Short mmCIF file of C-alpha atoms in Angstrom, two decimals:
data_model
loop_
_atom_site.label_atom_id
_atom_site.label_comp_id
_atom_site.label_asym_id
_atom_site.label_seq_id
_atom_site.Cartn_x
_atom_site.Cartn_y
_atom_site.Cartn_z
CA MET A 176 -15.71 30.04 16.99
CA GLY A 177 -17.80 26.88 17.29
CA ILE A 178 -17.42 26.14 13.57
CA ALA A 179 -13.65 26.74 13.80
CA ALA A 180 -13.53 24.21 16.65
CA LEU A 181 -15.47 21.74 14.51
CA ILE A 182 -13.03 22.18 11.63
CA THR A 183 -9.96 21.70 13.82
CA TRP A 184 -11.65 18.74 15.53
CA LEU A 185 -12.29 17.12 12.14
CA LEU A 186 -8.69 17.75 11.05
CA THR A 187 -7.52 16.20 14.32
CA ALA A 188 -9.77 13.23 13.65
CA VAL A 189 -8.29 12.71 10.18
CA GLY A 190 -4.81 12.50 11.69
CA GLY A 191 -6.10 10.23 14.41
CA PHE A 192 -7.64 7.88 11.86
CA VAL A 193 -4.33 7.70 10.00
CA LEU A 194 -2.48 6.87 13.23
CA LEU A 195 -5.10 4.36 14.37
CA GLY A 196 -5.17 2.71 10.95
CA THR A 197 -1.38 2.47 10.91
CA TRP A 198 -1.29 1.04 14.42
CA ILE A 199 -3.92 -1.60 13.59
CA ALA A 200 -2.42 -2.44 10.17
CA LYS A 201 1.04 -2.94 11.67
CA GLY A 202 -0.28 -5.31 14.32
CA GLY A 203 -0.72 -3.07 17.34
CA ALA A 204 -4.00 -4.68 18.34
CA ARG A 205 -2.80 -8.22 17.52
CA GLN A 206 0.63 -8.08 19.17
CA PRO A 207 0.16 -6.50 22.61
CA SER A 208 3.57 -7.75 23.73
CA THR A 209 5.45 -5.59 21.21
CA THR A 210 3.44 -2.36 21.28
CA HIS A 211 4.02 0.35 23.86
CA LEU A 212 0.46 1.59 23.40
CA PRO A 213 -2.08 -0.49 25.32
CA ALA A 214 -5.23 -1.19 23.32
CA PRO A 215 -7.57 0.17 26.05
CA VAL A 216 -5.71 3.49 25.97
CA VAL A 217 -5.77 3.68 22.16
CA PHE A 218 -9.42 2.72 21.79
CA GLY A 219 -10.48 4.73 24.86
CA HIS A 220 -8.86 7.83 23.32
CA PHE A 221 -10.65 7.15 20.03
CA LEU A 222 -14.09 6.45 21.53
CA LEU A 223 -14.07 9.43 23.88
CA ALA A 224 -12.93 11.72 21.05
CA VAL A 225 -15.72 10.47 18.79
CA ALA A 226 -18.28 10.88 21.58
CA GLY A 227 -17.07 14.41 22.19
CA LEU A 228 -17.26 15.23 18.49
CA VAL A 229 -20.84 13.97 18.32
CA VAL A 230 -21.76 16.08 21.37
CA TRP A 231 -20.05 19.08 19.75
CA ILE A 232 -22.04 18.66 16.54
CA VAL A 233 -25.26 18.43 18.55
CA TYR A 234 -24.17 21.56 20.45
CA LEU A 235 -23.72 23.43 17.18
CA VAL A 236 -27.22 22.43 16.10
CA VAL A 237 -29.10 23.18 19.35
CA ASP A 238 -26.78 25.84 20.88
CA SER A 239 -26.92 24.57 24.46
CA THR A 240 -24.08 25.78 26.66
CA ALA A 241 -24.36 22.61 28.73
CA LEU A 242 -23.48 20.54 25.66
CA ALA A 243 -20.42 22.69 25.00
CA TRP A 244 -19.21 22.02 28.54
CA ILE A 245 -19.93 18.29 28.19
CA ALA A 246 -17.88 18.22 24.98
CA PHE A 247 -15.06 20.02 26.78
CA ALA A 248 -15.32 17.61 29.72
CA LEU A 249 -14.98 14.71 27.28
CA LEU A 250 -11.88 16.33 25.78
CA VAL A 251 -10.06 16.35 29.13
CA PRO A 252 -9.59 12.55 29.34
CA VAL A 253 -9.02 12.45 25.57
CA ALA A 254 -6.12 14.87 26.02
CA LEU A 255 -4.75 12.94 29.00
CA LEU A 256 -4.84 9.68 27.07
CA GLY A 257 -3.25 11.45 24.10
CA PHE A 258 -0.38 12.77 26.23
CA THR A 259 0.04 9.29 27.71
CA MET A 260 0.37 7.79 24.24
CA LEU A 261 2.76 10.54 23.16
CA ALA A 262 4.97 9.88 26.20
CA ARG A 263 5.02 6.17 25.40
CA TRP A 264 5.64 6.78 21.66
CA LEU A 265 8.59 9.17 22.03
CA PRO A 266 11.11 6.50 23.13
CA VAL A 267 9.99 4.32 20.22
CA TYR A 268 10.51 7.21 17.83
CA ARG A 269 13.95 7.99 19.27
CA ALA A 270 14.99 4.35 18.91
CA ARG A 271 14.24 4.27 15.16
CA THR A 272 17.87 3.56 14.31
CA SER A 273 17.85 0.20 16.04
CA MET A 274 16.60 -2.53 13.75
CA ALA A 275 14.56 -4.74 16.05
CA PRO A 276 13.31 -7.95 14.42
CA ASP A 277 9.74 -7.23 15.55
CA PRO A 278 9.34 -3.44 15.85
CA PRO A 279 6.31 -2.05 17.67
CA ALA A 280 3.42 -0.96 15.47
CA GLU A 281 3.79 2.66 16.52
CA ARG A 282 7.28 2.80 15.04
CA HIS A 283 5.56 3.22 11.67
CA PHE A 284 3.73 6.43 12.64
CA PRO A 285 4.50 9.34 10.30
CA VAL A 286 6.08 12.04 12.46
CA ALA A 287 4.28 14.83 10.58
CA VAL A 288 0.92 13.18 11.27
CA VAL A 289 1.73 12.78 14.98
CA GLY A 290 2.76 16.44 15.17
CA GLY A 291 -0.22 17.70 13.19
CA HIS A 292 -2.62 15.60 15.24
CA GLY A 293 -1.21 17.06 18.43
CA VAL A 294 -1.24 20.67 17.24
CA PHE A 295 -4.80 20.46 15.94
CA ALA A 296 -5.87 18.72 19.15
CA VAL A 297 -4.48 21.52 21.33
CA VAL A 298 -6.15 24.16 19.13
CA THR A 299 -9.42 22.22 19.33
CA VAL A 300 -9.34 22.04 23.13
CA VAL A 301 -8.67 25.78 23.37
CA LEU A 302 -11.43 26.67 20.88
CA VAL A 303 -13.96 24.39 22.59
CA PHE A 304 -13.08 25.89 25.98
CA LEU A 305 -13.37 29.46 24.71
CA THR A 306 -16.66 28.67 23.01
CA ALA A 307 -18.04 27.08 26.17
CA LEU A 308 -17.05 30.25 28.06
CA GLY A 309 -19.01 32.26 25.52
CA VAL A 310 -16.02 34.09 24.05
CA GLY A 311 -16.74 35.33 20.54
CA SER A 312 -20.46 34.68 20.59
#
């Protein structure tokens, strides 16, 4: 189950990189007045997720239950920040029909990538939690 969590975590990361790259390329970090996603939330989500992934990889190598729980603990704020960004993105997505002269960077997010990122993230959290509990070992 640990390898399955790694695979879903990596798939989640790919979607996250696409979203982060889109947000940066469309000016999210340069135009804080137009984006609905504050840079500290975006980069905090990214950095905590990367830290958790590194801890998870180390867990898979050394098989220490403590590391599995640390990775899960890191995923909790990652998920909270992710839900915060989703809640702030939804009104932007719903307002796609309005043609604002300076649309927020997150308006350019591909909906399929947002959905896939979220689904893989939820599966990852569940798999990491179950692995930390020792289910399937």
